[in-house]
Every structure is written in C-alpha cells, then in structure tokens.
Short mmCIF file of C-alpha atoms (C1' of nucleotides) in Angstrom, two decimals:
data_model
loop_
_atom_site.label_atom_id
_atom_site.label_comp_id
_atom_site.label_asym_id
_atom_site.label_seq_id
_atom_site.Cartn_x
_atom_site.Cartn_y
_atom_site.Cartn_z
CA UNK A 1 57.15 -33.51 -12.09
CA UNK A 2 55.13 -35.84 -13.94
CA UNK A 3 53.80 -38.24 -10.88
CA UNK A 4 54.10 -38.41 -6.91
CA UNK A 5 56.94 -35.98 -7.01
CA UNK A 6 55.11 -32.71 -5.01
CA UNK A 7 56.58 -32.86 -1.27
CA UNK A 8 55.24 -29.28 -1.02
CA UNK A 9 53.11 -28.16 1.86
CA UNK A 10 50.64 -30.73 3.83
CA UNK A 11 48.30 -30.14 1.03
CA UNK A 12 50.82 -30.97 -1.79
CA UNK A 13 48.13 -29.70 -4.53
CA UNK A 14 49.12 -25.71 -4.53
CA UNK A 15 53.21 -26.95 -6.13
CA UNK A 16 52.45 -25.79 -9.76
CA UNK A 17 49.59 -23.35 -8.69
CA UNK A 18 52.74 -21.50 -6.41
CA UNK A 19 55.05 -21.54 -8.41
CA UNK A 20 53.17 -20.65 -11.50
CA UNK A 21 52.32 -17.43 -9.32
CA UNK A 22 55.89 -16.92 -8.46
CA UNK A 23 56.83 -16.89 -12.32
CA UNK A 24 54.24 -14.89 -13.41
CA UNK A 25 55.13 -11.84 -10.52
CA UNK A 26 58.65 -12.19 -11.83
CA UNK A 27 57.95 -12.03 -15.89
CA UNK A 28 54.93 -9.23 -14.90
CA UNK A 29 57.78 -7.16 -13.40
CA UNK A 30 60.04 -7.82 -15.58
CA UNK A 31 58.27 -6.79 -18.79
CA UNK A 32 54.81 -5.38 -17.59
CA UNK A 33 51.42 -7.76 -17.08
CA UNK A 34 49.99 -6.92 -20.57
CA UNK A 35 53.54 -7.75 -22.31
CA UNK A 36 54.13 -10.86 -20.83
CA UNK A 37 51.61 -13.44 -22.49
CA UNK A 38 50.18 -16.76 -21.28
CA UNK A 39 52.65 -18.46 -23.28
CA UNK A 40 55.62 -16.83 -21.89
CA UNK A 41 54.42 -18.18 -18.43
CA UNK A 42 53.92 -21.51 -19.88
CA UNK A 43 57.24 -21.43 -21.49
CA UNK A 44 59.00 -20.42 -18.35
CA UNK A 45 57.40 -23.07 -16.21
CA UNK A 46 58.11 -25.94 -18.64
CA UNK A 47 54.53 -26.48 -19.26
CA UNK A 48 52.29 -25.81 -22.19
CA UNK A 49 49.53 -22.90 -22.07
CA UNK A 50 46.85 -25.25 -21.73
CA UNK A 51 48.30 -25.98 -18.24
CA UNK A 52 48.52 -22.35 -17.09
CA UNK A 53 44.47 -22.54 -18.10
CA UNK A 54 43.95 -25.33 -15.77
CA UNK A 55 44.79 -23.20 -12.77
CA UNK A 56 43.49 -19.65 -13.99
CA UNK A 57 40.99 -19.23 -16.17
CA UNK A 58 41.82 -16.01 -17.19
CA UNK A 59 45.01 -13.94 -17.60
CA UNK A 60 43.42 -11.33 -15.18
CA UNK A 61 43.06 -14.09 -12.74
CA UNK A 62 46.51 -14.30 -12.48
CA UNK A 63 46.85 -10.42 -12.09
CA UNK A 64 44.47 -10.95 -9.67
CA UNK A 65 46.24 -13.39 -7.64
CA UNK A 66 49.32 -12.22 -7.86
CA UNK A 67 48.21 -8.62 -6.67
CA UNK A 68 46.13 -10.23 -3.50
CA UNK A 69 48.57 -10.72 -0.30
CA UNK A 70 48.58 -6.63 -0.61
CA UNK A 71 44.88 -6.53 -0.60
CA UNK A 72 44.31 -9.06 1.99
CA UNK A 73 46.48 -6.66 4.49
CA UNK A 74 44.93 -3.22 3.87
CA UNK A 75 41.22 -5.10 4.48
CA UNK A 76 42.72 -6.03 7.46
CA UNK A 77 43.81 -2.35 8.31
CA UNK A 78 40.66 -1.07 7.17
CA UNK A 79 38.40 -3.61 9.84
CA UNK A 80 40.60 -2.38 12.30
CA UNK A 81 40.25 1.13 11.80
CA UNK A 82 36.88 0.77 11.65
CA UNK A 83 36.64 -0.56 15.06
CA UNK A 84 38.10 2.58 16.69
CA UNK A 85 35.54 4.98 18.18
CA UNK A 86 36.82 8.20 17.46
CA UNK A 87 36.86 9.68 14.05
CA UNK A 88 40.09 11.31 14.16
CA UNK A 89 41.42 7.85 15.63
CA UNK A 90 40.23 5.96 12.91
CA UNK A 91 41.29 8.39 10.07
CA UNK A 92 44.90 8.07 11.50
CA UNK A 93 45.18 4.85 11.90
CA UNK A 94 43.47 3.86 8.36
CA UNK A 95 46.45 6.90 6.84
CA UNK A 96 49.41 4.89 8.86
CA UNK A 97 48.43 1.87 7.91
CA UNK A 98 47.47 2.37 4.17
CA UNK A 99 50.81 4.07 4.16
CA UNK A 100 52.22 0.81 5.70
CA UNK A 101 50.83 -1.46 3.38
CA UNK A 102 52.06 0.61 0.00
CA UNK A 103 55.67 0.90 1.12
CA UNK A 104 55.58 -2.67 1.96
CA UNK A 105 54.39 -3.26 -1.58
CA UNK A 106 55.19 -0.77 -3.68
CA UNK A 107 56.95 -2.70 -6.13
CA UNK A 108 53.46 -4.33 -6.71
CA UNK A 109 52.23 -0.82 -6.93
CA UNK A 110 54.42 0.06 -9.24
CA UNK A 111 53.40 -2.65 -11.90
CA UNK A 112 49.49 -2.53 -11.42
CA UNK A 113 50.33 1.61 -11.67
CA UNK A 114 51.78 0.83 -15.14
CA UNK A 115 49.40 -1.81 -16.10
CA UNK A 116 46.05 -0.48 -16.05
CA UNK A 117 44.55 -3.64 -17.56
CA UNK A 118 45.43 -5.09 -14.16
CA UNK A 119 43.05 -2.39 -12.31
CA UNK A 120 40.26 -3.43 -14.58
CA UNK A 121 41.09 -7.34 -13.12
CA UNK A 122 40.92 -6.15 -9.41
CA UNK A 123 38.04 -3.92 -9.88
CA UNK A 124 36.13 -7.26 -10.78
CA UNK A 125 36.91 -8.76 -7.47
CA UNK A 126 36.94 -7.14 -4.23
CA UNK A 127 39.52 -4.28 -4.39
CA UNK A 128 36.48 -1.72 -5.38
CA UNK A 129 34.83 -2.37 -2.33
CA UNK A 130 38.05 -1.78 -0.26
CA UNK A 131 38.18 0.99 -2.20
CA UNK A 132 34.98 2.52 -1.34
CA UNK A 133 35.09 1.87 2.41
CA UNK A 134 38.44 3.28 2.12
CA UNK A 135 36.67 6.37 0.90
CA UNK A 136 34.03 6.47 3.48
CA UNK A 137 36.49 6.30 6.73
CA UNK A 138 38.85 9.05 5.24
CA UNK A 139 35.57 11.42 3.98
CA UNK A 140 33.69 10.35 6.53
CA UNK A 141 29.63 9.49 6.53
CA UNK A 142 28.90 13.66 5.68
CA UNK A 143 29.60 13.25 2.50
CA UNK A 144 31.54 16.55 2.45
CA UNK A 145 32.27 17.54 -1.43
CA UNK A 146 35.47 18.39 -0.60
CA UNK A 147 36.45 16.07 1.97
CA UNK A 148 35.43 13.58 -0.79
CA UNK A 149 37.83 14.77 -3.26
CA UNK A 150 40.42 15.17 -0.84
CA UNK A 151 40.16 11.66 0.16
CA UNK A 152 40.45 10.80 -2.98
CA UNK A 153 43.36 12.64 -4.09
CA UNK A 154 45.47 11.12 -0.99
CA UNK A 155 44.60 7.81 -2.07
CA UNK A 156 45.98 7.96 -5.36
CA UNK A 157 48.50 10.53 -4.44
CA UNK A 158 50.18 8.22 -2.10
CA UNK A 159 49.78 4.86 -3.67
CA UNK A 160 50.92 6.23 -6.96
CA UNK A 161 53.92 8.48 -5.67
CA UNK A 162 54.70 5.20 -3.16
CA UNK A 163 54.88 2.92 -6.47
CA UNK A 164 56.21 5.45 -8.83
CA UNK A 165 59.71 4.09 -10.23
CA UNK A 166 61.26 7.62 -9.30
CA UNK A 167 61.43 6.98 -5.60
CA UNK A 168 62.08 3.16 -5.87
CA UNK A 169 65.87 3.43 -4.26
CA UNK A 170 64.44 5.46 -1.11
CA UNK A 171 64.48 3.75 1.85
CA UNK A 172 61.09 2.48 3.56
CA UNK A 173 61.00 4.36 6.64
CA UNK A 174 61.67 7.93 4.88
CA UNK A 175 59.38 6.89 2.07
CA UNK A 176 56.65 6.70 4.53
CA UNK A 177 57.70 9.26 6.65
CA UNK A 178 56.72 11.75 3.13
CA UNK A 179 53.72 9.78 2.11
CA UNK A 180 52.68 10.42 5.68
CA UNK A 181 53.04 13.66 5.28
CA UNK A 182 50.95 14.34 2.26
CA UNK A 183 47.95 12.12 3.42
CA UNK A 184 47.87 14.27 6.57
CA UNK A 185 47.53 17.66 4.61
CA UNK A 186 44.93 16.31 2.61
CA UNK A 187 42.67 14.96 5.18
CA UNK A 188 43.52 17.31 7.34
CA UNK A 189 45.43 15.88 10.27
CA UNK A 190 48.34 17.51 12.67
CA UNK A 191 51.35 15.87 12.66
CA UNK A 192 51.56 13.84 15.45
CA UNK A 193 53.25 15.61 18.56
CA UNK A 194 56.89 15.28 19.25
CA UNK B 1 51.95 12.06 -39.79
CA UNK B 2 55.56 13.69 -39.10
CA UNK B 3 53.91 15.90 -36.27
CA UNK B 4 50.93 18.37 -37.26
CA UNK B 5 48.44 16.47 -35.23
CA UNK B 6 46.68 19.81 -33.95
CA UNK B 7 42.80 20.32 -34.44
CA UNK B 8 42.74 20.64 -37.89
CA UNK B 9 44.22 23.64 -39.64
CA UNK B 10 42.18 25.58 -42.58
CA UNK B 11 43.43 22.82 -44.98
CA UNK B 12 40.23 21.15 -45.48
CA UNK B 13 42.10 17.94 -47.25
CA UNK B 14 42.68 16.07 -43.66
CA UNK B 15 39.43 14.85 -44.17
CA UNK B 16 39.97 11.61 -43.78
CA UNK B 17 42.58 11.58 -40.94
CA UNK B 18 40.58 14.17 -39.08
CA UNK B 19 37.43 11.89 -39.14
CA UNK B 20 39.34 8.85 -37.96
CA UNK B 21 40.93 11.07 -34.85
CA UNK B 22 37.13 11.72 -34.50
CA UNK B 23 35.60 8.71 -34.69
CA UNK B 24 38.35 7.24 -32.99
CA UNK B 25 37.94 9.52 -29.80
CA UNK B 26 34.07 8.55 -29.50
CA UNK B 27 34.98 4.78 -29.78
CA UNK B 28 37.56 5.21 -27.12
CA UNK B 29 34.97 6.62 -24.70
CA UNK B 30 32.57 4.66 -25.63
CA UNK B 31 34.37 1.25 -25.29
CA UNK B 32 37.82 1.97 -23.96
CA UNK B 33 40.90 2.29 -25.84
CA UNK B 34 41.97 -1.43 -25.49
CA UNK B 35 38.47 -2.93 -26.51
CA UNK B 36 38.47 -0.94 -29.37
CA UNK B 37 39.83 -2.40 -32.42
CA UNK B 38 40.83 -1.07 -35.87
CA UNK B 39 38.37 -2.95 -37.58
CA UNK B 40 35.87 -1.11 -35.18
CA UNK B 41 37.22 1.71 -35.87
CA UNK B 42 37.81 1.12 -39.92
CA UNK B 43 33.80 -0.17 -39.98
CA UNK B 44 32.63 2.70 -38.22
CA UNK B 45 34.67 5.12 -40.42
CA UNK B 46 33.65 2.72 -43.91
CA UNK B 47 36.70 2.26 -45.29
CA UNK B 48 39.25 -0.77 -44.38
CA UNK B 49 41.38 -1.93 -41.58
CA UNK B 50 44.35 -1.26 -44.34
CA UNK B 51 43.04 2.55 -44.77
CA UNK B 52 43.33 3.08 -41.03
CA UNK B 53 46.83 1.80 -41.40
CA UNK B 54 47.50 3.80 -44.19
CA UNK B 55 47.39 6.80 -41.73
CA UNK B 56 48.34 5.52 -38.90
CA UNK B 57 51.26 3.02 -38.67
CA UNK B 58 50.08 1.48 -35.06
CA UNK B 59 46.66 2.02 -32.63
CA UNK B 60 49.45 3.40 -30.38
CA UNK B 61 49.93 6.49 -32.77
CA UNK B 62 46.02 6.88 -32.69
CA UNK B 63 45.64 6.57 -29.14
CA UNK B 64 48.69 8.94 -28.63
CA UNK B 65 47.23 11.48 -31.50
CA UNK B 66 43.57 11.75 -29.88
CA UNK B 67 45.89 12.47 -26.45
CA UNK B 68 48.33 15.36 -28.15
CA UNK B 69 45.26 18.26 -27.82
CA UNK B 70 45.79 18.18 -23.70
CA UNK B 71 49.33 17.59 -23.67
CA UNK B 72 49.75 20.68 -26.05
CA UNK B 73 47.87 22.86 -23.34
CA UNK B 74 49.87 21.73 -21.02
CA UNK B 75 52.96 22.63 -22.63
CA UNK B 76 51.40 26.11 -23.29
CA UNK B 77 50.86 26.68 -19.59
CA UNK B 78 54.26 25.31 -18.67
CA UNK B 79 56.30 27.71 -20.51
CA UNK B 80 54.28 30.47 -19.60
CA UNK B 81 55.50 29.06 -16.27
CA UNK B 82 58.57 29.09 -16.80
CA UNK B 83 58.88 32.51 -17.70
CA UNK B 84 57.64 33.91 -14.03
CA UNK B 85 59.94 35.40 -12.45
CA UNK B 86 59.02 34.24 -8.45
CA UNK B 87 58.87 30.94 -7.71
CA UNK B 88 55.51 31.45 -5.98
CA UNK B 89 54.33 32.57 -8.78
CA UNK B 90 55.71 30.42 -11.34
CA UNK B 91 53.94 27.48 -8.76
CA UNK B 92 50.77 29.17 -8.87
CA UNK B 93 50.29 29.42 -12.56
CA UNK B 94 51.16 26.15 -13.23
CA UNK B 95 48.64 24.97 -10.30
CA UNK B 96 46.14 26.43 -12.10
CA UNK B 97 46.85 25.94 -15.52
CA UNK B 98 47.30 22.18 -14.86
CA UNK B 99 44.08 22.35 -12.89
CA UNK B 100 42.43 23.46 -15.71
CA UNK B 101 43.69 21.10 -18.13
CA UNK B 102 43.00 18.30 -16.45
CA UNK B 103 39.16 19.48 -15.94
CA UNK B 104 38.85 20.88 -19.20
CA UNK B 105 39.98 17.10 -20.83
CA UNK B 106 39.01 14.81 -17.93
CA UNK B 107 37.17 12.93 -20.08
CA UNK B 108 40.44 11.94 -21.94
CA UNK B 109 42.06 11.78 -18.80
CA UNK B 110 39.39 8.71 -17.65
CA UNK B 111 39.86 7.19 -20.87
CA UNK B 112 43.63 7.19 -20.44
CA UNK B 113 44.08 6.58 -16.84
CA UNK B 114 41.95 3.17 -17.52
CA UNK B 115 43.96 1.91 -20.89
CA UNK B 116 47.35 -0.11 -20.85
CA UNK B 117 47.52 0.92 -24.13
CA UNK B 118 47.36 5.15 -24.35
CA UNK B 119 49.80 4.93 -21.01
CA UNK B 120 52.55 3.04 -23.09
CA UNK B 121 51.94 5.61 -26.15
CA UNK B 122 52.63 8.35 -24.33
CA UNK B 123 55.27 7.42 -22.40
CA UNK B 124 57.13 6.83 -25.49
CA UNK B 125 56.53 10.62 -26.94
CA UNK B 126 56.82 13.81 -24.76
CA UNK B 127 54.70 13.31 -22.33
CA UNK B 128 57.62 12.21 -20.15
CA UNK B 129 59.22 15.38 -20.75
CA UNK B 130 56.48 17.22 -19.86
CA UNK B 131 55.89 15.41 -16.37
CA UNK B 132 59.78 15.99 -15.69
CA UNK B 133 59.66 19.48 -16.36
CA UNK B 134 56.24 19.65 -14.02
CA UNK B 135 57.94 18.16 -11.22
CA UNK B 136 61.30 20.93 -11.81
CA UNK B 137 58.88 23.97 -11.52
CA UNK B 138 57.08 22.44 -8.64
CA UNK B 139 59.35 21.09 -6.11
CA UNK B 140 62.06 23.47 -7.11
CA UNK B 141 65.55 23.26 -7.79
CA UNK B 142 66.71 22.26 -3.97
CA UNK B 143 65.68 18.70 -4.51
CA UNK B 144 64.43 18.92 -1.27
CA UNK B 145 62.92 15.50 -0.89
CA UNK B 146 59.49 15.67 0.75
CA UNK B 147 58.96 19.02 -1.76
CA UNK B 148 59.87 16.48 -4.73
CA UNK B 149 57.14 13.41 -2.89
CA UNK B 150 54.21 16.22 -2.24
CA UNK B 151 55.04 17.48 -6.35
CA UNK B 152 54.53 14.00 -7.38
CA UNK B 153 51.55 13.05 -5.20
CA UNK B 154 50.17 16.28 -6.31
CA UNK B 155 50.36 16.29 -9.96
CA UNK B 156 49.26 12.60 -9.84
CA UNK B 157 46.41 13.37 -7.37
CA UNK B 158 44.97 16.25 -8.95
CA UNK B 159 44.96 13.86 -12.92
CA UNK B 160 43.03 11.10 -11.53
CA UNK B 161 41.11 12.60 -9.36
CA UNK B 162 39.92 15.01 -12.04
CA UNK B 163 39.48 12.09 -14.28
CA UNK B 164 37.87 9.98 -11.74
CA UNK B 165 34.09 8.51 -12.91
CA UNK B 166 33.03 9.26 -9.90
CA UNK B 167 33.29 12.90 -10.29
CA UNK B 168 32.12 12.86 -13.75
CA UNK B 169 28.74 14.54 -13.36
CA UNK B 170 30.85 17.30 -11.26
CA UNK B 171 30.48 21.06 -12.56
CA UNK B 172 33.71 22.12 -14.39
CA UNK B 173 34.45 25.15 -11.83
CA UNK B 174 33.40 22.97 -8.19
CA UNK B 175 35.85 20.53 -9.59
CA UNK B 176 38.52 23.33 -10.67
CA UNK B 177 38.15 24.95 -6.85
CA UNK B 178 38.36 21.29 -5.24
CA UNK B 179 41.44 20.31 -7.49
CA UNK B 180 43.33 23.92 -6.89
CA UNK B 181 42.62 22.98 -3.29
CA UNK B 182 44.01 20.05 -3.38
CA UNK B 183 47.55 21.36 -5.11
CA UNK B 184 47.54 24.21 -2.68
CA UNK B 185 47.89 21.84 0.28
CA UNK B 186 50.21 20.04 -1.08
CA UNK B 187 52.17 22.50 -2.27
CA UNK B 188 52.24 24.44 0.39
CA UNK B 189 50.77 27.38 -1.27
CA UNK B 190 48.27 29.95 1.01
CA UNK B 191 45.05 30.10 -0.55
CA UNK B 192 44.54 32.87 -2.53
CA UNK B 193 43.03 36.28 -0.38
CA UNK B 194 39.27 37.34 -0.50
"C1'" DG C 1 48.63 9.77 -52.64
"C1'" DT C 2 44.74 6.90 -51.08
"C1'" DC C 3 42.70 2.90 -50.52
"C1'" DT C 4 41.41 -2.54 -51.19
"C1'" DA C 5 42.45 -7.32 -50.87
"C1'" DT C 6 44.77 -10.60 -48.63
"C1'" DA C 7 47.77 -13.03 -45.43
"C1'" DG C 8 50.96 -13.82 -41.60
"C1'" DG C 9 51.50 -14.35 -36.79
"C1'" DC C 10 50.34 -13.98 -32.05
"C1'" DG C 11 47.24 -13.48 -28.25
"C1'" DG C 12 43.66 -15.46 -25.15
"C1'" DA C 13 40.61 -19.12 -24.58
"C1'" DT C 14 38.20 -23.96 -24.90
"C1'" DA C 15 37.43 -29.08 -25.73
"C1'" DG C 16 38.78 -33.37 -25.09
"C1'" DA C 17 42.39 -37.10 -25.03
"C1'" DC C 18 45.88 -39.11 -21.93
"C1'" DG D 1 47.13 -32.34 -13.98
"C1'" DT D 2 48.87 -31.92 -18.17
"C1'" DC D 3 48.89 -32.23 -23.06
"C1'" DT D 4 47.44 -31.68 -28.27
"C1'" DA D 5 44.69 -29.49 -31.22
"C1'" DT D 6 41.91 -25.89 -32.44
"C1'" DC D 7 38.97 -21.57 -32.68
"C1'" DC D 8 38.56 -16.82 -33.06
"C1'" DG D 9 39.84 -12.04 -33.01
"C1'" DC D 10 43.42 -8.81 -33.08
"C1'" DC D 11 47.45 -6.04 -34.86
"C1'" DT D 12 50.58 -5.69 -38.43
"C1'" DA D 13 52.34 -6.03 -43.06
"C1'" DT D 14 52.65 -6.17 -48.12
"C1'" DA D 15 51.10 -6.05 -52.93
"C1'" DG D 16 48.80 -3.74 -55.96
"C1'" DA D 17 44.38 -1.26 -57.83
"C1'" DC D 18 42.66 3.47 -58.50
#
DNA sequence: GTCTATAGGCGGATAGAC
DNA sequence: GTCTATCCGCCTATAGAC
C-alpha cells in the first residue's frame, strides 16, 4: 500500500480513487449516503479521513461520483434521441431508453430516491441539464402546459416506482415492460404493435 | 408532545410550541430543512437551543410536526375512501382528494421532497401507513402487477410533480386539473363527462 | 412546568508535515 | 498520497435556576 505496490490499470493512479468509490457505493447502500460519514469510509478503507479529502473534496463529490456511470448512459440516450427526425420517433426512443437506463440502475435509484441530499449534489453538476433536455424532447418545443406536467410526472413516476424498494425482487424485463407502460400513457404513445 | 400536534386548539397556553412550529415552518422554506439549525431556529424564536429541546426531543420531531397538518388531510380523505362502496368510486375520491392535498400543501411537499432529513421523520411515523393503505385502494385487492406499478408511479408522480419549483407560480386549480389528469391516465379512470 | 447555562461528541472540512 | 492536528458548527444531553 504504502509505496510502488499499485499494479492497477496502465495509469496505476485511480487504485485508491476506485476503490474508495467502490466502498463508499457499498456503505451508501448499506446505511443511506447521509448516514454513512467520511470517517466510516476512511475507516473501511484503512485510511484516515484526511485521505478520503485528498481525492474528493466534498462528501457530495463522492455522491456525485458514485451516481455518474448512470448519468453518463441516459446523456448518451438522450443525444441519440435527439438525432431522430420524427417527434414521435424521438419521444419513443428517449421513453425506452430512459426506461433502460433506470432498470439497469435502479438500485442506484433507489438510494439517491432516499437520500435527497444526494439530488442537491447532482443538481450542482450536470444531471439538471439532462434533466431539462429530458423535459424538452418528452414536452416537446410547444411548451404545452399539460404536456409539460405530464412529462414531468413520467419522469419521476418511473424513476421513482423503478427504484422504489417495493418492486426490488421483480425481474428486469417485466419491470420495464410496466414502467413502459406508464410513460406511454402519460406522453401519450400507443403501445407498440404486436 | 404525546400526539396533539394539530393547528392549535382554543387552549391559548401552546404559545410557545405553536410559535416554534411557526417559525420553524418559515425557516424550513426559507433555507431548507437540513440547513436549518436549532440554534437558527432557537435565535429566531429568542429563547435557547435548550428551550427548543425542551419541546422537542430531536429536529426530526419538528420537521415531522410541521409535516402532520397534510398527512392528517390525507388520512381524512382516505377513510372517506374507504367507505365507498364501488371501487370506481372509492378510486375517484381518493384521486381527487390526494390531488388536492398535495396542491393545497405543495409548498411543504417541495420542502420535503428536497430534505434527507423530513423523509427519514416520516418514514418512521405513519406516513408509511398511509402510503400502504393508498396503494390498497388504488391498485385494488387483485395485486394485479402493472395496476400495483401505475398506483405507485401515480401517487409518486402526482407529489412531486405538485411540489415541483418549477410549477410553483402555477394557479392552485390549472395545477389540480393537470394533476387529476395525470392520476386518471394512470389509473385508468375515464375523465369525468361534460 | 419552562427555560438557561454548559458540555460532550461527532460531522465535514482545511493546513501542513512526512 | 497519506498522515496528524485542528477548526468550526451541529445535534444532543444534563444540571439546575425560575
């Protein structure tokens, strides 16, 4: 640990960063992000809190980190949807793949969902953006009251219900088969054709 | 303290305790629950930290106190519910009812939806009760799965996007009729006939 | 029954030595 | 990169005055 002992990737800097992320997911699920403190980390990593501070300067950071492969892959649903011509194209495949991407991490979900402290750390980076645009493809540019609130409503509704402890044993493809489902009746969308 | 939390009664000798919910509630919206700290809340009020503890044994019970007002609502419009005899019916009246409470304390609903803190505290009182016993009259007794999914994604929809900033400056009765829309969709319930 | 004074302990965060 | 040492603010708790 102490010197030349990091065979790790090509880079060999990201060891501690890694697996200080991989501890903090497990203690954040374990006991909720605002529960588990910077010390608990430390403690569980061998290292003093000092250390943790040398990688993130903030608690949120870590939140913030920890909650980014999810983001990363709905910004890349979003570009894509917004490449598609049609508007009906592009509000399908955003729903599919949104849906996609909270099944796949729901258990993420699940502990941001409880955590709200950990919204407030992604609303300083990016995630309000995704957000928004999110909000623009599903309402669309007419800035429809209602389509607005219904856009809105089937965001929530589905990430929430998709990270909601309740449904946490049911398996991914009916999961998203439902979540489907209620994202199409709010924005309006016929289920596909058998 | 043992439960009489209502808007105060004729006593008149709640002073204090009523003036701390009070104060306590325009802190909480003015700073957020979490960023809000006794001492705020004891300097604000004039008295010490100590007094506020004399009252209240944690910021938990003060959060979950300010809270109670909506959740009592709620319960009002849930056993009138209940008592319905059709199921359509019983559906309907708690749409709107719940519709109605979340608009008429969205404000709280903001605050709450944005704290780690008030989420904890009310998980620990009834409020879990009451969110099991919204999901019984709403999906019904078959446990039919994607009823149960659509229940959750609706109750959950309808809270936070009623309690959603952006929506803030929305009139009380657009947001009721874009809400109620919302739940009818969902729920599968016609819209009701001109 | 209501409040003040005071103190413990923990949390996040920073500075600077090694 | 990691550590020691330290600051500050917070929640909680107790003892005791009025």
């Amino acid at each position: 640990m102490t010197a030349g002992t990091a065979p790790a990737t090509a880079g060999g800097q990201e060891d501690t960063r890694t697996r200080l992320l991989a501890t903090a997911l497990r203690l954040f699920t374990e006991h909720g992000v605002e529960a588990t403190s910077l010390q608990m980390i430390a403690d569980a990593l061998g290292v003093t809190k000092a250390a943790v501070y040398y990688h993130f300067k903030t608690k949120d950071e870590i939140a913030g980190a920890v909650a980014e492969p999810g983001l990363r892959e709905l910004e890349v649903v979003l570009e894509e949807a917004s490449r598609l011509r049609r508007r009906g194209a592009r509000v399908d495949h955003l729903l599919s793949g949104f849906v996609d991407v909270v099944v796949r991490h729901r258990a993420l979900i699940a502990l941001f969902a409880r955590d709200p402290g950990v919204t407030r750390a992604l609303a300083n980076s990016w995630s309000e953006v995704l957000s928004i645009r999110m909000m623009e493809l599903f309402a669309g540019p007419e800035e429809d009251e209602s389509r607005v609130i219904a856009a809105h409503a089937a965001i929530v509704g589905i990430a929430l219900t998709g990270g909601a402890p309740q449904f946490a044993e049911m398996d991914d493809d009916t999961l998203r088969g439902h979540l489907l489902e209620v994202g199409r009746r709010l924005l309006g969308r016929p289920r596909r054709s058998a």
